[in-house]
Amino acid sequence: MNNIILKLGHTNVPQESSEGVLISKISSSLTPLSLLYLVKTAQNKINPRTATVNQITRSIQSTLSDCPELFWYKTKGILIATESCEILDRNRVRLSFEHEKFEGIMDGGHNTFAIARFIISKLYPTKTLKNWDKCKEFFDENFNDIIDRFKDMSNKQPELFKFSIPVEIIFPKTSDQLSLDAYYDAIDDICAARNNNIQLTQASKSNQVGCYDYLKEQLGDSFDIRWRSGDDGKIKAEDVVGLAVIPFIKLLNLNKLPEEVGTLSKVSVYSAKGKCVEFFSNVIKNDQVSILEDGKYIIQSNVVKSALDMCGDILRFFDQLYLKFPRMYHNARPGKFGSITTVKMKESTVPFKTTSDKCDYDYPNGYIYPLICGITELMRYDEETDSLKWIKNPMSPSFDVMELDITRIVDTLKLLSYNPQQMGKTLLMYDLSEDPFKEYANKVRESLF
């Protein structure tokens, strides 16, 4: 069993929503010793970011060094998600961390990493931890020694680690399936909201220096996008950028982007909007792609422009896919789409507002993100024009999304217990989602001969 008992510094009394949501939370604090046990046991894969040494972590460590008594007031602390929280005596709780995709450190990863790094720097003066993965590796290999050194140093220098760490714990209200389903349904939205401020800040900064200027020109006034924090607009900039990187991923696979921009997985399009925003900016800011004039990045690369030219159609296709996926599901495996737990039997508008048509169901976008990423198989690189082109534009009148065979996708979705998060975060789903488009592209090629 991958669980842990934590001693909380304040209360361990659960709080419940006045609105009757079947999710509870505890607002309390951790001691530095409890945090060490948390770092050893919990993962942060539920968090869309992996913490590294940066200005944020350095600032946190400065506070711990210079004014640890103020740390409680200066930080939001750590947000923990767990499928099981057992309330024990003496302000203790037993938390489970069996499923790392749904349990762990959901927000406050930089806080956790910075505090752990600060403590390790005192216990092992020559040891340097560069990121969360290295931190976890060090804890796994040296945990007993870390605890022994911590206790010894705490006895000798009691003021060194005298600070409290704010913590929130989110968990199902009860152990029954109804509460667990409510937890699964909401945890992705909660995670996105808690991480949203940083993503919006990244998007706003990129917008400020012109990273989105060409994309905005191509999209025109057809989309009501909120490009800056505080602006009006029904569509978040990071949701648009999350889909705009799909052609970039195709270019990555074709080795048509500079190596310096890094890499990005299709899974990130669904689960890590912040990574997509960062990757998009890395591409546009690269000196092989753009020039910097008057503080604005101006794209010079023809292949990058051609990739961004596709974004309007990708957004429109996303909406069409959302409308038709219930019927595609039924065609693949006849059954009631509305009987799935996460599907609501009510009309819903499409995510990017490109049509007034409404879907008969309201369901999580996680079901269609792998499919939307599969359209990379409808793209090809034209050497002569140094551009990315459609083999078949999914928004052309002759393209029929209902021709896509998603039988294997639906079968695998069933194996995943129809969990939209697992579908959106499972690499296999993205691999399977390429196959229907490959088959379609092959039919197009055959028709040309």
Coordinates of C-alpha atoms in Angstrom, one line a residue, residues 137-368:
E137 CA 15.5 10.0 -6.7
F138 CA 17.7 11.3 -3.9
F139 CA 14.9 10.8 -1.3
D140 CA 14.3 7.2 -2.5
E141 CA 18.0 6.4 -2.1
N142 CA 18.7 8.2 1.1
F143 CA 15.5 8.6 3.0
N144 CA 16.4 6.9 6.3
D145 CA 19.7 8.9 6.4
I146 CA 17.8 12.1 5.6
I147 CA 15.4 11.6 8.6
D148 CA 18.3 10.7 10.9
R149 CA 20.2 13.8 9.9
F150 CA 17.1 16.0 10.1
K151 CA 16.3 14.9 13.6
D152 CA 19.9 15.3 14.7
M153 CA 20.2 18.8 13.3
S154 CA 16.8 19.8 14.6
N155 CA 17.9 18.9 18.1
K156 CA 21.2 20.9 17.7
Q157 CA 19.7 23.9 15.9
P158 CA 16.0 24.0 16.7
E159 CA 15.4 27.4 15.0
L160 CA 16.8 26.2 11.7
F161 CA 13.6 24.3 10.6
K162 CA 11.1 26.3 12.6
F163 CA 8.4 27.2 10.0
S164 CA 4.9 26.0 9.1
I165 CA 3.7 25.0 5.6
P166 CA 0.1 25.7 4.7
V167 CA -1.6 22.6 3.2
E168 CA -5.0 21.7 1.7
I169 CA -6.1 18.1 1.3
I170 CA -8.9 17.3 -1.2
F171 CA -10.6 13.9 -1.1
P172 CA -13.9 12.2 -1.7
K173 CA -16.5 12.9 1.0
T174 CA -17.1 9.2 1.7
S175 CA -15.6 5.9 0.4
D176 CA -18.6 5.0 -1.7
Q177 CA -18.5 5.0 -5.5
L178 CA -20.7 8.1 -5.8
S179 CA -18.2 10.2 -3.9
L180 CA -15.3 8.7 -5.8
D181 CA -17.0 9.5 -9.2
A182 CA -17.5 13.1 -8.0
Y183 CA -13.8 13.3 -7.1
Y184 CA -12.8 11.9 -10.5
D185 CA -15.2 14.3 -12.4
A186 CA -13.9 17.4 -10.6
I187 CA -10.3 16.8 -9.9
D188 CA -9.1 17.9 -13.4
D189 CA -11.1 21.1 -13.2
I190 CA -9.8 21.9 -9.7
C191 CA -6.2 21.2 -10.8
A192 CA -6.6 23.4 -13.9
A193 CA -8.1 26.2 -11.8
R194 CA -5.4 26.1 -9.2
N195 CA -2.7 26.2 -11.9
N196 CA -4.5 28.6 -14.1
N197 CA -2.9 31.9 -12.7
I198 CA 0.6 30.9 -13.8
Q199 CA -0.7 29.7 -17.2
L200 CA -2.5 33.0 -17.8
T201 CA 0.6 34.9 -16.7
Q202 CA 2.7 33.0 -19.2
A203 CA 0.1 33.5 -22.0
S204 CA -0.1 37.2 -21.1
K205 CA 3.6 37.7 -21.3
S206 CA 3.9 35.8 -24.6
N207 CA 1.1 38.0 -26.0
Q208 CA 2.8 41.1 -24.8
V209 CA 5.9 40.4 -26.8
G210 CA 4.1 39.5 -30.0
C211 CA 4.2 35.7 -29.9
Y212 CA 0.5 35.4 -30.8
D213 CA 0.4 38.3 -33.3
Y214 CA 0.5 36.1 -36.4
L215 CA -1.9 33.6 -35.0
K216 CA -4.3 36.4 -34.1
E217 CA -4.1 37.7 -37.6
Q218 CA -5.0 34.3 -39.0
L219 CA -7.9 33.7 -36.6
G220 CA -9.2 37.3 -37.1
D221 CA -12.5 38.2 -35.4
S222 CA -14.0 34.7 -35.8
F223 CA -13.0 33.7 -32.3
D224 CA -13.8 35.5 -29.0
I225 CA -10.4 34.8 -27.3
R226 CA -9.1 36.3 -24.1
W227 CA -5.5 36.9 -25.0
R228 CA -4.6 38.9 -21.8
S229 CA -5.5 38.5 -18.2
G230 CA -8.5 40.6 -17.3
D231 CA -9.6 41.1 -21.0
D232 CA -13.1 40.1 -22.1
G233 CA -13.4 36.9 -24.2
K234 CA -15.1 33.6 -23.8
I235 CA -12.2 31.5 -24.9
K236 CA -9.0 31.2 -22.9
A237 CA -5.8 32.0 -24.8
E238 CA -4.1 28.9 -23.4
D239 CA -6.9 26.7 -24.7
V240 CA -6.3 28.0 -28.2
V241 CA -2.5 27.8 -27.9
G242 CA -2.9 24.2 -26.6
L243 CA -4.4 23.2 -30.0
A244 CA -2.1 25.5 -32.0
V245 CA 0.9 23.4 -31.0
I246 CA -0.5 20.3 -32.7
P247 CA 1.0 21.3 -36.1
F248 CA 4.2 22.1 -34.2
I249 CA 4.3 18.6 -32.9
K250 CA 4.0 17.3 -36.5
L251 CA 7.0 19.5 -37.4
L252 CA 8.9 18.2 -34.4
N253 CA 8.4 14.6 -35.6
L254 CA 9.6 15.7 -39.1
N255 CA 12.7 17.4 -37.6
K256 CA 11.5 20.7 -39.1
L257 CA 11.9 22.8 -35.9
P258 CA 15.1 24.0 -34.3
E259 CA 16.4 21.5 -31.7
E260 CA 16.6 24.3 -29.1
V261 CA 12.8 24.6 -28.8
G262 CA 12.7 21.3 -26.9
T263 CA 10.0 18.6 -27.1
L264 CA 6.3 18.2 -26.4
S265 CA 4.1 15.2 -26.1
K266 CA 0.6 15.1 -27.5
V267 CA -0.6 14.2 -24.0
S268 CA 0.4 17.8 -22.9
V269 CA -2.2 19.2 -25.3
Y270 CA -4.8 17.9 -22.9
S271 CA -3.1 17.7 -19.5
A272 CA -0.5 20.5 -19.5
K273 CA -1.7 23.7 -21.1
G274 CA 1.1 25.6 -19.3
K275 CA 3.7 23.4 -21.1
C276 CA 2.0 24.1 -24.4
V277 CA 2.1 27.8 -23.8
E278 CA 5.8 27.6 -22.9
F279 CA 6.6 25.4 -25.9
F280 CA 4.7 27.7 -28.3
S281 CA 6.7 30.7 -27.0
N282 CA 10.0 28.8 -27.3
V283 CA 9.2 28.1 -31.0
I284 CA 8.3 31.7 -31.8
K285 CA 11.1 33.2 -29.8
N286 CA 13.8 31.1 -31.5
D287 CA 16.1 33.2 -33.7
Q288 CA 15.7 30.7 -36.6
V289 CA 12.0 31.4 -36.5
S290 CA 11.5 35.1 -35.7
I291 CA 13.3 38.4 -35.5
L292 CA 12.9 40.8 -32.6
E293 CA 11.9 44.3 -33.5
D294 CA 10.8 46.9 -31.0
G295 CA 10.2 44.3 -28.4
K296 CA 8.0 42.2 -30.6
Y297 CA 8.8 38.8 -32.2
I298 CA 8.0 38.8 -35.9
I299 CA 7.8 35.4 -37.5
Q300 CA 10.1 34.9 -40.6
S301 CA 9.9 31.1 -40.9
N302 CA 7.5 30.0 -43.7
V303 CA 7.0 26.5 -42.3
V304 CA 6.0 27.9 -38.9
K305 CA 3.6 30.3 -40.5
S306 CA 2.0 27.5 -42.5
A307 CA 1.5 25.5 -39.3
L308 CA -0.3 28.4 -37.7
D309 CA -2.4 28.9 -40.8
M310 CA -4.0 25.5 -39.9
C311 CA -5.2 26.6 -36.4
G312 CA -8.5 28.1 -37.4
D313 CA -9.5 24.8 -39.0
I314 CA -8.3 22.8 -36.1
L315 CA -10.5 24.8 -33.7
R316 CA -13.5 24.4 -36.0
F317 CA -12.8 20.7 -36.3
F318 CA -12.6 20.4 -32.5
D319 CA -16.1 21.8 -32.3
Q320 CA -17.4 19.5 -35.0
L321 CA -15.8 16.5 -33.3
Y322 CA -17.4 17.5 -30.0
L323 CA -20.8 17.5 -31.8
K324 CA -20.4 14.2 -33.5
F325 CA -18.4 12.1 -31.1
P326 CA -21.5 10.7 -29.3
R327 CA -22.8 9.3 -32.7
M328 CA -19.3 8.1 -33.6
Y329 CA -19.2 6.3 -30.3
H330 CA -22.6 4.6 -31.0
N331 CA -21.5 3.6 -34.5
A332 CA -18.3 2.0 -33.2
R333 CA -20.0 0.1 -30.3
P334 CA -23.8 0.4 -30.3
G335 CA -24.8 1.5 -26.8
K336 CA -26.1 4.5 -24.9
F337 CA -23.5 7.2 -24.7
G338 CA -25.7 9.0 -22.2
S339 CA -25.4 6.0 -19.8
I340 CA -21.7 6.8 -19.1
T341 CA -21.3 8.3 -15.6
T342 CA -19.5 11.4 -16.7
V343 CA -22.0 12.2 -19.5
K344 CA -24.9 14.5 -18.7
M345 CA -28.2 14.2 -20.7
K346 CA -28.4 17.9 -21.5
E347 CA -27.6 20.2 -24.4
S348 CA -24.2 21.9 -24.5
T349 CA -22.5 24.5 -26.6
V350 CA -19.3 23.6 -28.4
P351 CA -16.0 24.7 -26.7
F352 CA -14.7 27.2 -29.3
K353 CA -18.1 28.7 -30.3
T354 CA -17.6 28.2 -34.0
T355 CA -21.2 27.1 -34.6
S356 CA -24.5 27.7 -32.9
D357 CA -25.3 24.0 -33.2
K358 CA -25.6 22.3 -29.8
C359 CA -24.6 18.8 -28.7
D360 CA -27.3 16.6 -27.2
Y361 CA -24.9 15.7 -24.4
D362 CA -22.6 17.5 -22.0
Y363 CA -19.4 15.5 -21.6
P364 CA -15.7 16.0 -20.7
N365 CA -13.4 17.2 -23.4
G366 CA -10.9 14.5 -22.4
Y367 CA -12.8 12.0 -24.6
I368 CA -11.9 13.8 -27.8

